[in-house]
Amino acid sequence: MLMKGRRWKVTRMAHIGHPATDRDAFVRAMRRVANSVAVVTTDGTAGRHGATVSAFSSVSADPPMVLVCLRSGSRIAEAIAVNGKLCVNVLPHDRPDLANRFAGRDDHLRGDRFQDVELMEVAGAAPQIDGATVFAGVVDQAVAAGSHSIFICRVQSVRQGPAAPLAYFDGSYHNVVPQVAMPQNTATA
């Protein structure tokens, strides 16, 4: 159970004695992996914060859990560690503007990333972006891994958005387009 005012301690993972791959080769390869674009939000004693992420995944359906990876020491990671709750807002395909805003690209234009963003405010929960597919929950574990912190969260509520997700691939945003189903072979011998 989450205790009010508790700050999550990030657990360090032990290094395994395997040689590391070349960082640049790793980054180039990861650019070839498509991901949904999400805005992670939090609110509480550390304040309301939000940031764009692509490192988000389901962990378990029993119980419902998700994880999100955030750069250690970033404002959003520090705020989530203090607040103990977050919301993963998977953006719809038509909202790259929100992805850019919460990535900090518009910070020079406005002091509050949430300004004029349509939100669904739920008492005791992190801000939920209207139109997004939402996974809201509380932090169950925080694990340090390399340059990032992995927050594993118990999902307390979900909301399915009406549109396909915005995707990020090879340094730019993309729409998810379903492939046309191939007809089954109906030939007979």
mmCIF file of C-alpha atoms in Angstrom:
data_model
loop_
_atom_site.group_PDB
_atom_site.id
_atom_site.type_symbol
_atom_site.label_atom_id
_atom_site.label_comp_id
_atom_site.label_asym_id
_atom_site.label_seq_id
_atom_site.Cartn_x
_atom_site.Cartn_y
_atom_site.Cartn_z
ATOM 1 C CA MET A 1 0.000 0.000 0.000
ATOM 2 C CA LEU A 2 1.293 3.456 -0.861
ATOM 3 C CA MET A 3 1.937 5.605 2.193
ATOM 4 C CA LYS A 4 1.268 9.317 1.965
ATOM 5 C CA GLY A 5 4.451 11.334 1.663
ATOM 6 C CA ARG A 6 6.597 8.269 0.975
ATOM 7 C CA ARG A 7 9.479 8.810 -1.400
ATOM 8 C CA TRP A 8 10.274 5.773 -3.499
ATOM 9 C CA LYS A 9 13.817 4.533 -3.186
ATOM 10 C CA VAL A 10 15.321 3.455 -6.488
ATOM 11 C CA THR A 11 16.917 0.008 -6.223
ATOM 12 C CA ARG A 12 20.219 -0.472 -8.102
ATOM 13 C CA MET A 13 20.684 -3.483 -10.372
ATOM 14 C CA ALA A 14 23.957 -5.435 -10.206
ATOM 15 C CA HIS A 15 26.143 -5.430 -13.321
ATOM 16 C CA ILE A 16 26.575 -8.778 -15.000
ATOM 17 C CA GLY A 17 30.078 -9.485 -16.321
ATOM 18 C CA HIS A 18 29.176 -9.288 -20.021
ATOM 19 C CA PRO A 19 30.913 -6.822 -22.339
ATOM 20 C CA ALA A 20 28.754 -3.891 -23.411
ATOM 21 C CA THR A 21 27.922 -3.305 -27.044
ATOM 22 C CA ASP A 22 28.937 -0.109 -28.780
ATOM 23 C CA ARG A 23 26.617 2.695 -27.587
ATOM 24 C CA ASP A 24 26.233 4.282 -31.048
ATOM 25 C CA ALA A 25 25.369 0.932 -32.649
ATOM 26 C CA PHE A 26 22.804 0.350 -29.897
ATOM 27 C CA VAL A 27 21.197 3.773 -30.420
ATOM 28 C CA ARG A 28 21.085 3.270 -34.213
ATOM 29 C CA ALA A 29 19.416 -0.128 -33.778
ATOM 30 C CA MET A 30 16.883 1.228 -31.259
ATOM 31 C CA ARG A 31 15.855 3.918 -33.770
ATOM 32 C CA ARG A 32 14.616 1.030 -35.953
ATOM 33 C CA VAL A 33 12.148 -0.090 -33.259
ATOM 34 C CA ALA A 34 8.709 1.537 -33.433
ATOM 35 C CA ASN A 35 7.056 2.582 -30.170
ATOM 36 C CA SER A 36 3.829 4.217 -29.092
ATOM 37 C CA VAL A 37 4.288 7.801 -27.934
ATOM 38 C CA ALA A 38 3.010 8.555 -24.442
ATOM 39 C CA VAL A 39 2.967 11.470 -22.046
ATOM 40 C CA VAL A 40 3.625 10.410 -18.460
ATOM 41 C CA THR A 41 2.022 12.701 -15.897
ATOM 42 C CA THR A 42 2.116 12.943 -12.118
ATOM 43 C CA ASP A 43 0.663 15.229 -9.461
ATOM 44 C CA GLY A 44 1.079 15.484 -5.711
ATOM 45 C CA THR A 45 3.372 17.023 -3.122
ATOM 46 C CA ALA A 46 6.207 17.315 -5.695
ATOM 47 C CA GLY A 47 3.864 19.170 -8.053
ATOM 48 C CA ARG A 48 2.285 18.475 -11.417
ATOM 49 C CA HIS A 49 4.716 17.343 -14.112
ATOM 50 C CA GLY A 50 4.556 15.676 -17.499
ATOM 51 C CA ALA A 51 7.044 14.343 -20.042
ATOM 52 C CA THR A 52 6.960 12.537 -23.387
ATOM 53 C CA VAL A 53 8.231 8.956 -23.366
ATOM 54 C CA SER A 54 8.392 6.013 -25.725
ATOM 55 C CA ALA A 55 9.764 3.489 -23.216
ATOM 56 C CA PHE A 56 6.498 2.147 -21.799
ATOM 57 C CA SER A 57 5.235 -1.422 -21.634
ATOM 58 C CA SER A 58 2.716 -3.724 -20.023
ATOM 59 C CA VAL A 59 4.145 -5.950 -17.291
ATOM 60 C CA SER A 60 1.230 -8.075 -16.109
ATOM 61 C CA ALA A 61 -2.535 -8.496 -16.513
ATOM 62 C CA ASP A 62 -2.885 -10.275 -13.128
ATOM 63 C CA PRO A 63 -2.620 -7.825 -11.455
ATOM 64 C CA PRO A 64 -2.662 -5.082 -14.121
ATOM 65 C CA MET A 65 0.787 -3.464 -14.151
ATOM 66 C CA VAL A 66 2.795 -1.267 -16.523
ATOM 67 C CA LEU A 67 6.322 0.072 -16.523
ATOM 68 C CA VAL A 68 7.792 3.307 -17.743
ATOM 69 C CA CYS A 69 11.471 4.187 -18.117
ATOM 70 C CA LEU A 70 12.580 7.741 -17.275
ATOM 71 C CA ARG A 71 16.005 9.374 -17.221
ATOM 72 C CA SER A 72 17.251 9.228 -13.623
ATOM 73 C CA GLY A 73 17.414 12.631 -11.997
ATOM 74 C CA SER A 74 14.967 14.212 -14.473
ATOM 75 C CA ARG A 75 12.194 16.403 -13.064
ATOM 76 C CA ILE A 76 9.540 13.840 -13.987
ATOM 77 C CA ALA A 77 11.443 10.913 -12.412
ATOM 78 C CA GLU A 78 12.042 12.880 -9.214
ATOM 79 C CA ALA A 79 8.399 14.009 -9.055
ATOM 80 C CA ILE A 80 7.048 10.471 -9.575
ATOM 81 C CA ALA A 81 9.414 9.143 -6.897
ATOM 82 C CA VAL A 82 7.928 11.651 -4.436
ATOM 83 C CA ASN A 83 4.280 11.608 -5.614
ATOM 84 C CA GLY A 84 4.108 7.812 -5.867
ATOM 85 C CA LYS A 85 1.585 7.902 -8.724
ATOM 86 C CA LEU A 86 1.582 8.414 -12.460
ATOM 87 C CA CYS A 87 -0.549 8.217 -15.548
ATOM 88 C CA VAL A 88 0.654 6.922 -18.913
ATOM 89 C CA ASN A 89 -1.307 8.789 -21.612
ATOM 90 C CA VAL A 90 -0.782 7.024 -24.956
ATOM 91 C CA LEU A 91 -1.307 9.829 -27.450
ATOM 92 C CA PRO A 92 -3.654 9.477 -30.433
ATOM 93 C CA HIS A 93 -2.118 9.703 -33.912
ATOM 94 C CA ASP A 94 -3.294 13.283 -34.424
ATOM 95 C CA ARG A 95 -1.483 14.756 -31.370
ATOM 96 C CA PRO A 96 2.223 15.111 -32.227
ATOM 97 C CA ASP A 97 1.833 18.678 -30.919
ATOM 98 C CA LEU A 98 1.351 17.287 -27.394
ATOM 99 C CA ALA A 99 4.307 14.939 -27.840
ATOM 100 C CA ASN A 100 6.493 17.911 -28.769
ATOM 101 C CA ARG A 101 5.115 20.076 -25.957
ATOM 102 C CA PHE A 102 5.762 17.480 -23.242
ATOM 103 C CA ALA A 103 9.189 16.719 -24.746
ATOM 104 C CA GLY A 104 10.047 20.323 -23.830
ATOM 105 C CA ARG A 105 10.190 21.697 -27.376
ATOM 106 C CA ASP A 106 7.704 24.453 -26.494
ATOM 107 C CA ASP A 107 9.041 25.330 -23.021
ATOM 108 C CA HIS A 108 10.335 28.670 -24.333
ATOM 109 C CA LEU A 109 6.736 29.569 -25.357
ATOM 110 C CA ARG A 110 4.918 28.711 -22.128
ATOM 111 C CA GLY A 111 5.812 28.127 -18.510
ATOM 112 C CA ASP A 112 3.263 25.352 -17.971
ATOM 113 C CA ARG A 113 3.206 22.347 -20.299
ATOM 114 C CA PHE A 114 -0.385 21.658 -19.215
ATOM 115 C CA GLN A 115 -1.618 25.106 -20.334
ATOM 116 C CA ASP A 116 -4.701 24.716 -22.580
ATOM 117 C CA VAL A 117 -4.431 20.905 -22.617
ATOM 118 C CA GLU A 118 -7.828 19.245 -22.181
ATOM 119 C CA LEU A 119 -7.538 17.041 -19.105
ATOM 120 C CA MET A 120 -9.797 14.684 -17.246
ATOM 121 C CA GLU A 121 -9.164 15.433 -13.597
ATOM 122 C CA VAL A 122 -9.746 12.428 -11.317
ATOM 123 C CA ALA A 123 -9.450 12.982 -7.572
ATOM 124 C CA GLY A 124 -6.247 11.449 -6.206
ATOM 125 C CA ALA A 125 -4.930 10.508 -9.665
ATOM 126 C CA ALA A 126 -2.346 11.995 -12.018
ATOM 127 C CA PRO A 127 -3.669 14.180 -14.885
ATOM 128 C CA GLN A 128 -5.294 12.261 -17.742
ATOM 129 C CA ILE A 129 -5.124 13.740 -21.237
ATOM 130 C CA ASP A 130 -8.475 13.799 -23.010
ATOM 131 C CA GLY A 131 -8.481 11.553 -26.093
ATOM 132 C CA ALA A 132 -5.508 9.470 -24.947
ATOM 133 C CA THR A 133 -5.530 5.809 -23.967
ATOM 134 C CA VAL A 134 -4.882 6.026 -20.235
ATOM 135 C CA PHE A 135 -3.179 3.762 -17.687
ATOM 136 C CA ALA A 136 -3.321 5.443 -14.251
ATOM 137 C CA GLY A 137 -1.767 3.894 -11.181
ATOM 138 C CA VAL A 138 0.527 3.918 -8.191
ATOM 139 C CA VAL A 139 4.224 3.097 -8.067
ATOM 140 C CA ASP A 140 4.881 -0.455 -6.908
ATOM 141 C CA GLN A 141 8.663 -0.519 -7.535
ATOM 142 C CA ALA A 142 11.396 1.758 -8.805
ATOM 143 C CA VAL A 143 14.563 0.184 -10.201
ATOM 144 C CA ALA A 144 17.725 1.932 -11.422
ATOM 145 C CA ALA A 145 19.033 0.590 -14.728
ATOM 146 C CA GLY A 146 21.903 2.390 -16.422
ATOM 147 C CA SER A 147 21.002 6.022 -17.029
ATOM 148 C CA HIS A 148 17.304 5.440 -16.313
ATOM 149 C CA SER A 149 14.844 4.574 -13.564
ATOM 150 C CA ILE A 150 12.187 1.970 -14.260
ATOM 151 C CA PHE A 151 8.898 2.687 -12.491
ATOM 152 C CA ILE A 152 6.655 -0.376 -12.210
ATOM 153 C CA CYS A 153 3.092 0.639 -11.425
ATOM 154 C CA ARG A 154 -0.104 -1.086 -10.357
ATOM 155 C CA VAL A 155 -2.801 0.146 -12.720
ATOM 156 C CA GLN A 156 -5.883 1.421 -10.892
ATOM 157 C CA SER A 157 -7.852 2.673 -13.893
ATOM 158 C CA VAL A 158 -7.742 2.511 -17.679
ATOM 159 C CA ARG A 159 -9.537 4.361 -20.450
ATOM 160 C CA GLN A 160 -9.328 3.404 -24.089
ATOM 161 C CA GLY A 161 -8.865 6.299 -26.483
ATOM 162 C CA PRO A 162 -10.935 6.538 -29.668
ATOM 163 C CA ALA A 163 -8.041 6.669 -32.148
ATOM 164 C CA ALA A 164 -4.975 4.677 -33.173
ATOM 165 C CA PRO A 165 -1.800 5.653 -31.295
ATOM 166 C CA LEU A 166 0.906 8.023 -32.399
ATOM 167 C CA ALA A 167 4.095 6.058 -33.101
ATOM 168 C CA TYR A 168 7.771 7.053 -33.043
ATOM 169 C CA PHE A 169 10.200 5.428 -35.451
ATOM 170 C CA ASP A 170 13.633 6.417 -36.751
ATOM 171 C CA GLY A 171 13.527 9.881 -35.203
ATOM 172 C CA SER A 172 10.055 10.962 -36.332
ATOM 173 C CA TYR A 173 6.357 10.470 -35.664
ATOM 174 C CA HIS A 174 4.281 8.018 -37.690
ATOM 175 C CA ASN A 175 0.713 6.781 -37.954
ATOM 176 C CA VAL A 176 -0.037 3.134 -37.341
ATOM 177 C CA VAL A 177 -1.493 1.687 -40.539
ATOM 178 C CA PRO A 178 -2.982 -1.818 -40.488
ATOM 179 C CA GLN A 179 -1.732 -4.219 -43.104
ATOM 180 C CA VAL A 180 -4.249 -5.588 -45.550
ATOM 181 C CA ALA A 181 -5.036 -9.168 -44.657
ATOM 182 C CA MET A 182 -3.745 -11.644 -47.206
ATOM 183 C CA PRO A 183 -6.452 -13.982 -48.556
ATOM 184 C CA GLN A 184 -6.023 -17.583 -47.499
ATOM 185 C CA ASN A 185 -4.985 -20.000 -50.185
ATOM 186 C CA THR A 186 -8.237 -21.351 -51.568
ATOM 187 C CA ALA A 187 -6.682 -23.509 -54.264
ATOM 188 C CA THR A 188 -7.664 -27.168 -54.208
ATOM 189 C CA ALA A 189 -5.704 -30.083 -55.532
#
